[in-house]
mmCIF file of C-alpha atoms and ligand atoms in Angstrom:
data_model
loop_
_atom_site.group_PDB
_atom_site.id
_atom_site.type_symbol
_atom_site.label_atom_id
_atom_site.label_comp_id
_atom_site.label_asym_id
_atom_site.label_seq_id
_atom_site.Cartn_x
_atom_site.Cartn_y
_atom_site.Cartn_z
ATOM 1 C CA MET B 21 59.492 -38.898 -42.723
ATOM 2 C CA SER B 22 62.874 -38.417 -44.283
ATOM 3 C CA LEU B 23 66.513 -37.827 -43.423
ATOM 4 C CA LYS B 24 67.146 -36.088 -46.764
ATOM 5 C CA THR B 25 69.214 -32.938 -46.494
ATOM 6 C CA LYS B 26 71.410 -30.512 -48.404
ATOM 7 C CA ILE B 27 74.963 -29.561 -47.373
ATOM 8 C CA GLY B 28 76.312 -26.654 -49.393
ATOM 9 C CA ASN B 29 75.964 -27.725 -53.021
ATOM 10 C CA ILE B 30 75.368 -31.395 -52.273
ATOM 11 C CA ASN B 31 72.007 -33.161 -51.914
ATOM 12 C CA LEU B 32 72.043 -36.170 -49.598
ATOM 13 C CA ASN B 33 69.434 -38.924 -49.290
ATOM 14 C CA SER B 34 70.509 -39.396 -45.689
ATOM 15 C CA CYS B 35 72.050 -36.912 -43.257
ATOM 16 C CA LEU B 36 74.336 -39.669 -41.922
ATOM 17 C CA PHE B 37 77.801 -40.472 -43.257
ATOM 18 C CA ASN B 38 81.270 -41.497 -42.180
ATOM 19 C CA ALA B 39 83.833 -39.293 -40.493
ATOM 20 C CA SER B 40 87.008 -39.172 -42.546
ATOM 21 C CA GLY B 41 89.526 -41.727 -41.342
ATOM 22 C CA VAL B 42 87.160 -44.519 -40.411
ATOM 23 C CA TYR B 43 86.961 -47.437 -42.892
ATOM 24 C CA CYS B 44 87.483 -45.225 -45.947
ATOM 25 C CA LYS B 45 91.116 -45.760 -46.942
ATOM 26 C CA ILE B 46 90.711 -48.416 -49.637
ATOM 27 C CA LYS B 47 88.213 -48.932 -52.456
ATOM 28 C CA GLU B 48 86.570 -51.941 -50.781
ATOM 29 C CA GLU B 49 85.697 -49.747 -47.778
ATOM 30 C CA LEU B 50 84.488 -46.885 -49.986
ATOM 31 C CA SER B 51 82.244 -49.320 -51.915
ATOM 32 C CA ASN B 52 80.904 -50.641 -48.639
ATOM 33 C CA LEU B 53 79.774 -47.111 -47.768
ATOM 34 C CA ASN B 54 78.105 -46.895 -51.167
ATOM 35 C CA THR B 55 76.203 -50.143 -50.627
ATOM 36 C CA CYS B 56 74.658 -49.189 -47.280
ATOM 37 C CA ASN B 57 71.345 -47.395 -47.926
ATOM 38 C CA SER B 58 71.486 -45.482 -44.649
ATOM 39 C CA VAL B 59 74.729 -43.713 -45.646
ATOM 40 C CA GLY B 60 74.268 -40.325 -47.351
ATOM 41 C CA ALA B 61 77.741 -39.709 -48.789
ATOM 42 C CA ILE B 62 81.127 -41.337 -49.212
ATOM 43 C CA LEU B 63 84.015 -39.433 -47.613
ATOM 44 C CA THR B 64 87.590 -40.600 -48.201
ATOM 45 C CA LYS B 65 90.473 -40.913 -45.782
ATOM 46 C CA SER B 66 92.426 -37.638 -45.717
ATOM 47 C CA CYS B 67 94.969 -37.866 -48.495
ATOM 48 C CA THR B 68 98.446 -36.525 -49.118
ATOM 49 C CA LEU B 69 100.466 -36.142 -52.325
ATOM 50 C CA GLU B 70 102.343 -39.408 -51.793
ATOM 51 C CA SER B 71 101.002 -42.540 -50.123
ATOM 52 C CA ARG B 72 101.910 -42.986 -46.445
ATOM 53 C CA VAL B 73 102.073 -46.006 -44.154
ATOM 54 C CA GLY B 74 101.402 -43.935 -41.032
ATOM 55 C CA ASN B 75 102.554 -44.458 -37.456
ATOM 56 C CA ASP B 76 103.729 -47.647 -35.740
ATOM 57 C CA PRO B 77 100.869 -49.633 -34.167
ATOM 58 C CA PRO B 78 98.955 -49.712 -31.947
ATOM 59 C CA ILE B 79 97.490 -46.492 -33.368
ATOM 60 C CA TYR B 80 93.890 -46.820 -32.155
ATOM 61 C CA TRP B 81 92.175 -47.798 -28.931
ATOM 62 C CA ASP B 82 88.576 -47.652 -27.711
ATOM 63 C CA ASP B 83 86.743 -48.836 -24.621
ATOM 64 C CA GLY B 84 84.175 -50.736 -26.699
ATOM 65 C CA SER B 85 81.294 -48.403 -25.918
ATOM 66 C CA GLU B 86 82.020 -44.682 -25.520
ATOM 67 C CA ASN B 87 85.497 -43.286 -26.072
ATOM 68 C CA SER B 88 88.459 -43.598 -28.385
ATOM 69 C CA ILE B 89 91.963 -42.329 -29.027
ATOM 70 C CA ASN B 90 93.794 -42.472 -32.353
ATOM 71 C CA SER B 91 97.092 -41.488 -33.859
ATOM 72 C CA SER B 92 97.222 -43.128 -37.269
ATOM 73 C CA GLY B 93 99.642 -40.599 -38.759
ATOM 74 C CA LEU B 94 97.764 -40.133 -42.030
ATOM 75 C CA PRO B 95 98.124 -43.577 -43.602
ATOM 76 C CA ASN B 96 96.617 -43.215 -47.092
ATOM 77 C CA MET B 97 97.064 -44.392 -50.648
ATOM 78 C CA GLY B 98 98.125 -40.987 -52.057
ATOM 79 C CA TYR B 99 95.663 -38.542 -53.599
ATOM 80 C CA LYS B 100 95.619 -40.066 -57.084
ATOM 81 C CA TYR B 101 94.093 -43.269 -55.718
ATOM 82 C CA TYR B 102 91.093 -41.275 -54.462
ATOM 83 C CA ILE B 103 90.599 -38.855 -57.340
ATOM 84 C CA GLU B 104 91.230 -41.371 -60.094
ATOM 85 C CA ASN B 105 89.164 -44.090 -58.388
ATOM 86 C CA GLU B 106 87.333 -45.720 -61.320
ATOM 87 C CA ASP B 107 84.474 -46.799 -59.028
ATOM 88 C CA ILE B 108 83.322 -43.176 -58.543
ATOM 89 C CA VAL B 109 81.109 -43.266 -61.634
ATOM 90 C CA LYS B 110 79.346 -46.332 -60.205
ATOM 91 C CA TYR B 111 78.632 -44.821 -56.817
ATOM 92 C CA ASP B 112 75.048 -43.673 -56.446
ATOM 93 C CA LYS B 113 75.766 -41.077 -53.761
ATOM 94 C CA PRO B 114 78.044 -38.040 -53.471
ATOM 95 C CA TYR B 115 81.774 -38.751 -53.225
ATOM 96 C CA ILE B 116 83.826 -36.265 -51.204
ATOM 97 C CA VAL B 117 87.624 -36.232 -51.040
ATOM 98 C CA SER B 118 89.249 -35.297 -47.744
ATOM 99 C CA ILE B 119 92.538 -33.478 -48.306
ATOM 100 C CA SER B 120 95.335 -33.106 -45.780
ATOM 101 C CA GLY B 121 98.488 -32.217 -47.699
ATOM 102 C CA MET B 122 101.776 -32.006 -45.818
ATOM 103 C CA CYS B 123 102.269 -28.391 -46.943
ATOM 104 C CA GLU B 124 100.359 -25.578 -48.636
ATOM 105 C CA GLU B 125 101.732 -26.388 -52.078
ATOM 106 C CA ASP B 126 100.605 -30.025 -51.814
ATOM 107 C CA ASN B 127 97.126 -28.972 -50.712
ATOM 108 C CA LEU B 128 96.763 -26.602 -53.673
ATOM 109 C CA LYS B 129 97.929 -29.217 -56.167
ATOM 110 C CA ILE B 130 95.480 -31.810 -54.826
ATOM 111 C CA VAL B 131 92.585 -29.309 -54.803
ATOM 112 C CA LYS B 132 93.260 -28.326 -58.440
ATOM 113 C CA GLU B 133 93.312 -31.909 -59.628
ATOM 114 C CA THR B 134 90.226 -32.880 -57.634
ATOM 115 C CA ILE B 135 88.174 -30.168 -59.330
ATOM 116 C CA ASN B 136 89.096 -31.612 -62.726
ATOM 117 C CA ASN B 137 87.145 -34.797 -62.003
ATOM 118 C CA ASN B 138 83.496 -33.842 -62.580
ATOM 119 C CA ASP B 139 82.283 -36.937 -60.752
ATOM 120 C CA ILE B 140 83.684 -35.702 -57.432
ATOM 121 C CA SER B 141 81.087 -33.758 -55.427
ATOM 122 C CA GLY B 142 83.494 -31.753 -53.330
ATOM 123 C CA ILE B 143 86.412 -31.562 -50.943
ATOM 124 C CA GLU B 144 86.710 -31.540 -47.199
ATOM 125 C CA LEU B 145 89.927 -29.622 -46.639
ATOM 126 C CA ASN B 146 91.276 -30.942 -43.378
ATOM 127 C CA LEU B 147 92.605 -28.072 -41.258
ATOM 128 C CA SER B 148 92.856 -30.137 -38.123
ATOM 129 C CA CYS B 149 95.005 -33.267 -38.290
ATOM 130 C CA PRO B 150 96.588 -33.522 -34.825
ATOM 131 C CA ASN B 151 98.780 -36.567 -35.380
ATOM 132 C CA ILE B 152 101.805 -35.533 -37.420
ATOM 133 C CA GLU B 153 104.831 -35.086 -35.202
ATOM 134 C CA GLY B 154 106.383 -31.629 -35.515
ATOM 135 C CA LYS B 155 103.413 -30.204 -37.427
ATOM 136 C CA SER B 156 100.815 -28.053 -35.703
ATOM 137 C CA GLN B 157 97.162 -28.038 -36.681
ATOM 138 C CA ILE B 158 96.463 -25.374 -39.328
ATOM 139 C CA GLY B 159 93.170 -24.594 -37.617
ATOM 140 C CA TYR B 160 95.068 -23.349 -34.558
ATOM 141 C CA ASP B 161 97.378 -21.125 -36.621
ATOM 142 C CA PHE B 162 95.009 -18.418 -37.851
ATOM 143 C CA GLU B 163 97.541 -16.818 -40.174
ATOM 144 C CA ALA B 164 98.398 -20.111 -41.923
ATOM 145 C CA MET B 165 94.694 -20.893 -42.076
ATOM 146 C CA GLN B 166 93.841 -17.542 -43.683
ATOM 147 C CA ASN B 167 96.673 -17.994 -46.206
ATOM 148 C CA LEU B 168 95.663 -21.501 -47.230
ATOM 149 C CA ILE B 169 91.960 -20.683 -47.486
ATOM 150 C CA SER B 170 92.548 -17.581 -49.597
ATOM 151 C CA LYS B 171 94.740 -19.571 -52.018
ATOM 152 C CA VAL B 172 92.236 -22.425 -52.307
ATOM 153 C CA ASP B 173 89.598 -19.759 -52.789
ATOM 154 C CA LEU B 174 91.426 -18.372 -55.826
ATOM 155 C CA ILE B 175 91.411 -21.837 -57.381
ATOM 156 C CA ILE B 176 87.747 -22.453 -56.583
ATOM 157 C CA SER B 177 86.553 -19.047 -57.776
ATOM 158 C CA SER B 178 88.314 -19.525 -61.106
ATOM 159 C CA MET B 179 86.204 -22.625 -61.796
ATOM 160 C CA LYS B 180 83.637 -22.450 -64.589
ATOM 161 C CA SER B 181 80.299 -21.503 -63.069
ATOM 162 C CA MET B 182 78.595 -24.772 -64.091
ATOM 163 C CA ARG B 183 81.193 -26.807 -62.174
ATOM 164 C CA ARG B 184 81.355 -24.300 -59.317
ATOM 165 C CA ASN B 185 77.636 -24.696 -58.717
ATOM 166 C CA ASN B 186 77.921 -28.397 -58.174
ATOM 167 C CA PHE B 187 81.254 -28.482 -56.410
ATOM 168 C CA ASN B 188 81.367 -28.182 -52.645
ATOM 169 C CA PHE B 189 84.189 -26.459 -50.787
ATOM 170 C CA GLY B 190 84.198 -27.821 -47.248
ATOM 171 C CA VAL B 191 86.656 -27.490 -44.388
ATOM 172 C CA LYS B 192 87.114 -29.615 -41.289
ATOM 173 C CA LEU B 193 87.965 -27.704 -38.156
ATOM 174 C CA PRO B 194 89.504 -28.654 -34.840
ATOM 175 C CA PRO B 195 87.458 -27.939 -31.723
ATOM 176 C CA TYR B 196 87.699 -24.360 -30.376
ATOM 177 C CA PHE B 197 87.200 -23.392 -26.740
ATOM 178 C CA ASP B 198 87.281 -19.621 -26.764
ATOM 179 C CA MET B 199 84.641 -17.176 -28.004
ATOM 180 C CA LEU B 200 87.289 -14.919 -29.602
ATOM 181 C CA HIS B 201 88.606 -17.899 -31.565
ATOM 182 C CA PHE B 202 85.081 -18.732 -32.810
ATOM 183 C CA ARG B 203 84.739 -15.175 -34.099
ATOM 184 C CA LEU B 204 88.212 -15.026 -35.685
ATOM 185 C CA VAL B 205 87.693 -18.318 -37.535
ATOM 186 C CA ALA B 206 84.161 -17.347 -38.580
ATOM 187 C CA ASP B 207 85.589 -14.093 -40.028
ATOM 188 C CA ILE B 208 88.127 -16.004 -42.105
ATOM 189 C CA ILE B 209 85.395 -18.344 -43.348
ATOM 190 C CA ASN B 210 82.914 -15.554 -44.068
ATOM 191 C CA ASN B 211 85.487 -13.897 -46.331
ATOM 192 C CA SER B 212 85.838 -17.054 -48.419
ATOM 193 C CA SER B 213 83.726 -19.214 -50.706
ATOM 194 C CA ILE B 214 83.602 -22.115 -48.236
ATOM 195 C CA ASN B 215 80.186 -23.827 -48.382
ATOM 196 C CA THR B 216 80.358 -26.297 -45.500
ATOM 197 C CA ILE B 217 82.171 -26.660 -42.189
ATOM 198 C CA THR B 218 82.667 -29.954 -40.415
ATOM 199 C CA CYS B 219 82.780 -29.426 -36.636
ATOM 200 C CA VAL B 220 84.775 -31.081 -35.093
ATOM 201 C CA ASN B 221 87.869 -33.166 -35.626
ATOM 202 C CA SER B 222 89.060 -35.203 -32.642
ATOM 203 C CA LEU B 223 90.269 -33.328 -29.589
ATOM 204 C CA GLY B 224 93.981 -33.247 -30.322
ATOM 205 C CA ASN B 225 96.723 -34.700 -28.158
ATOM 206 C CA GLY B 226 94.638 -36.143 -25.372
ATOM 207 C CA LEU B 227 95.948 -39.017 -23.298
ATOM 208 C CA ILE B 228 94.091 -42.183 -22.314
ATOM 209 C CA ILE B 229 95.936 -44.543 -19.986
ATOM 210 C CA ASN B 230 95.388 -47.970 -18.452
ATOM 211 C CA HIS B 231 95.657 -47.888 -14.672
ATOM 212 C CA ILE B 232 96.054 -51.688 -14.422
ATOM 213 C CA SER B 233 98.994 -52.011 -16.802
ATOM 214 C CA GLU B 234 100.101 -48.507 -15.789
ATOM 215 C CA SER B 235 100.786 -47.691 -19.438
ATOM 216 C CA VAL B 236 99.556 -45.686 -22.365
ATOM 217 C CA VAL B 237 97.168 -47.433 -24.822
ATOM 218 C CA ILE B 238 98.608 -46.345 -28.193
ATOM 219 C CA LYS B 239 102.237 -46.179 -29.302
ATOM 220 C CA PRO B 240 102.802 -42.891 -31.184
ATOM 221 C CA LYS B 241 103.773 -39.681 -29.374
ATOM 222 C CA ARG B 242 104.103 -41.474 -26.012
ATOM 223 C CA GLY B 243 100.393 -42.316 -26.065
ATOM 224 C CA HIS B 244 98.992 -38.935 -27.075
ATOM 225 C CA GLY B 245 96.326 -38.812 -29.779
ATOM 226 C CA GLY B 246 92.998 -37.503 -30.997
ATOM 227 C CA ILE B 247 90.124 -38.156 -28.580
ATOM 228 C CA GLY B 248 86.744 -39.127 -29.997
ATOM 229 C CA GLY B 249 83.441 -40.417 -28.675
ATOM 230 C CA SER B 250 81.010 -39.393 -25.955
ATOM 231 C CA SER B 251 83.513 -37.345 -23.976
ATOM 232 C CA ILE B 252 83.792 -34.782 -26.798
ATOM 233 C CA LYS B 253 80.079 -34.400 -27.575
ATOM 234 C CA SER B 254 79.583 -31.218 -25.527
ATOM 235 C CA ILE B 255 82.561 -29.605 -27.284
ATOM 236 C CA ALA B 256 81.286 -30.705 -30.695
ATOM 237 C CA LEU B 257 77.832 -29.267 -29.939
ATOM 238 C CA SER B 258 79.197 -25.863 -28.930
ATOM 239 C CA ASN B 259 81.290 -25.708 -32.106
ATOM 240 C CA VAL B 260 78.330 -26.712 -34.304
ATOM 241 C CA ARG B 261 76.180 -24.112 -32.553
ATOM 242 C CA GLN B 262 78.713 -21.288 -32.771
ATOM 243 C CA PHE B 263 79.615 -21.809 -36.426
ATOM 244 C CA SER B 264 75.985 -22.165 -37.425
ATOM 245 C CA LEU B 265 75.233 -18.830 -35.706
ATOM 246 C CA LEU B 266 78.358 -17.001 -36.918
ATOM 247 C CA THR B 267 78.544 -18.143 -40.573
ATOM 248 C CA LYS B 268 76.249 -18.754 -43.529
ATOM 249 C CA CYS B 269 77.805 -22.167 -44.151
ATOM 250 C CA ASP B 270 76.006 -25.435 -43.740
ATOM 251 C CA ILE B 271 77.431 -27.258 -40.737
ATOM 252 C CA ILE B 272 78.242 -30.959 -40.619
ATOM 253 C CA GLY B 273 78.318 -32.144 -37.022
ATOM 254 C CA CYS B 274 80.878 -34.677 -35.871
ATOM 255 C CA GLY B 275 81.806 -35.757 -32.362
ATOM 256 C CA GLY B 276 80.252 -38.096 -29.839
ATOM 257 C CA ILE B 277 77.358 -39.410 -31.912
ATOM 258 C CA MET B 278 76.603 -42.829 -30.453
ATOM 259 C CA ASN B 279 72.809 -42.942 -30.885
ATOM 260 C CA GLY B 280 69.796 -41.136 -32.349
ATOM 261 C CA ILE B 281 69.572 -38.660 -29.468
ATOM 262 C CA ASP B 282 73.161 -37.522 -30.087
ATOM 263 C CA ALA B 283 72.430 -37.031 -33.807
ATOM 264 C CA PHE B 284 69.211 -35.180 -32.934
ATOM 265 C CA GLU B 285 71.139 -32.863 -30.593
ATOM 266 C CA HIS B 286 73.734 -32.052 -33.258
ATOM 267 C CA ILE B 287 70.959 -31.160 -35.721
ATOM 268 C CA LEU B 288 69.118 -29.109 -33.099
ATOM 269 C CA CYS B 289 72.351 -27.106 -32.617
ATOM 270 C CA GLY B 290 72.447 -26.409 -36.357
ATOM 271 C CA ALA B 291 74.034 -29.404 -38.108
ATOM 272 C CA LYS B 292 72.472 -30.222 -41.484
ATOM 273 C CA ALA B 293 74.226 -33.588 -41.574
ATOM 274 C CA VAL B 294 76.331 -35.616 -39.168
ATOM 275 C CA GLN B 295 79.431 -37.778 -39.468
ATOM 276 C CA ILE B 296 80.118 -40.879 -37.419
ATOM 277 C CA GLY B 297 83.663 -41.712 -36.283
ATOM 278 C CA THR B 298 84.217 -43.656 -33.062
ATOM 279 C CA LYS B 299 80.867 -45.475 -33.146
ATOM 280 C CA PHE B 300 81.438 -46.495 -36.804
ATOM 281 C CA TYR B 301 84.871 -47.789 -35.836
ATOM 282 C CA MET B 302 83.376 -49.828 -32.980
ATOM 283 C CA ASP B 303 80.248 -51.211 -34.687
ATOM 284 C CA GLY B 304 81.060 -51.276 -38.398
ATOM 285 C CA ILE B 305 78.741 -50.391 -41.264
ATOM 286 C CA ASP B 306 75.565 -51.539 -39.434
ATOM 287 C CA VAL B 307 75.835 -48.452 -37.234
ATOM 288 C CA PHE B 308 74.246 -46.360 -39.996
ATOM 289 C CA THR B 309 71.086 -48.482 -40.175
ATOM 290 C CA PHE B 310 70.848 -48.388 -36.385
ATOM 291 C CA LEU B 311 71.294 -44.596 -36.256
ATOM 292 C CA GLU B 312 68.797 -44.028 -39.053
ATOM 293 C CA LYS B 313 66.119 -46.008 -37.205
ATOM 294 C CA ASP B 314 66.965 -44.413 -33.861
ATOM 295 C CA LEU B 315 66.835 -40.850 -35.247
ATOM 296 C CA LEU B 316 63.616 -41.497 -37.201
ATOM 297 C CA LYS B 317 61.991 -42.838 -34.020
ATOM 298 C CA ILE B 318 62.791 -39.595 -32.177
ATOM 299 C CA MET B 319 61.417 -37.569 -35.098
ATOM 300 C CA ARG B 320 58.228 -39.669 -35.150
ATOM 301 C CA ASP B 321 57.712 -39.186 -31.387
ATOM 302 C CA LYS B 322 58.185 -35.423 -31.788
ATOM 303 C CA ASN B 323 56.104 -35.232 -34.941
ATOM 304 C CA TYR B 324 58.974 -33.918 -37.093
ATOM 305 C CA LYS B 325 58.863 -34.883 -40.763
ATOM 306 C CA THR B 326 62.208 -33.531 -41.973
ATOM 307 C CA ILE B 327 65.591 -32.436 -40.642
ATOM 308 C CA ASN B 328 64.687 -28.822 -41.413
ATOM 309 C CA ASP B 329 61.748 -28.993 -38.971
ATOM 310 C CA PHE B 330 64.215 -28.840 -36.069
ATOM 311 C CA CYS B 331 67.633 -27.976 -37.561
ATOM 312 C CA GLY B 332 69.177 -25.096 -35.574
ATOM 313 C CA LYS B 333 66.026 -24.567 -33.515
ATOM 314 C CA LEU B 334 67.722 -24.937 -30.144
ATOM 315 C CA LYS B 335 65.943 -22.686 -27.611
ATOM 316 C CA ASP B 336 67.681 -20.298 -25.235
ATOM 317 C CA LEU B 337 66.447 -19.871 -21.677
HETATM 318 C C1 DHB E 16 94.652 -38.484 -38.804
HETATM 319 C C2 DHB E 16 93.866 -38.079 -37.747
HETATM 320 C C3 DHB E 16 93.042 -36.985 -37.879
HETATM 321 O O1 DHB E 16 92.246 -36.541 -36.873
HETATM 322 C C4 DHB E 16 93.003 -36.293 -39.080
HETATM 323 O O2 DHB E 16 92.214 -35.242 -39.192
HETATM 324 C C5 DHB E 16 93.783 -36.696 -40.141
HETATM 325 C C6 DHB E 16 94.605 -37.800 -40.004
HETATM 326 C C7 DHB E 16 95.532 -39.640 -38.678
HETATM 327 O O3 DHB E 16 96.135 -39.825 -37.600
HETATM 328 O O4 DHB E 16 95.698 -40.394 -39.656
#
């Protein structure tokens, strides 16, 4: 039995890896992901042109078992830290840079420079950061999204074919809730050279409150932030399902994966790999070993040998 998989142009020894944002901002955390055998890839914190300190704390809250809210405000070391990271050559698994520039020009500059480092396996272009005040999520502005993707596409398609074949163009989408939106976004993606889609980012601008203290639980934006954990699993599954049916891209599932069953469900809906956010935040690096065992146990019980034996094979009634 094996959790080996392929996402776009990238081979992974395990279908499990971190969601961008969780313990992946500094080199020590990135190395920690490299050291854990159950982790399939190393994904960086979303980066911007310049380093950022992010929002005033508290910026994260979880209930210790199921749900979380965050509004970090893109704290990161600046893109050079991630693309010039001298440890990359020592990593023995794919290294993917998440990019969330503050404007189109920044995104294009970072993409261009990322491609120039042959040791970087790909990008996850973040179209769904919900936590920058005054900035809407690109993934909800279809015109801006189309513009950015077509410009990144020009850069990617001008790459030499050798590099192009081992460079992965991924995007991370916000959750959608409307069938027309699924089709519109799938159309944009199908007219591009995008290889992978990560579904979904946190559910933007939710509000978790404490009824005892009668207050919000994080400081930024009067307590509003991205919701993660069990409460968004059903939304994540529908997005994984829809984009796996409507596009030719490989889908990376993210949202509400707390145990092996949740990972199994994502894969059944069409995910070829899954990212762990809230549960990684709560449990630390050991979560990957736990999830690997838990998912392999389900596969053993069902007599599945590989991810492909059940990937996307969800039955209709
Ligand atoms: C942040 C949160 C996100 O969901 C994201 O996609 C990028 C950045 C943040 O608050 O740092």
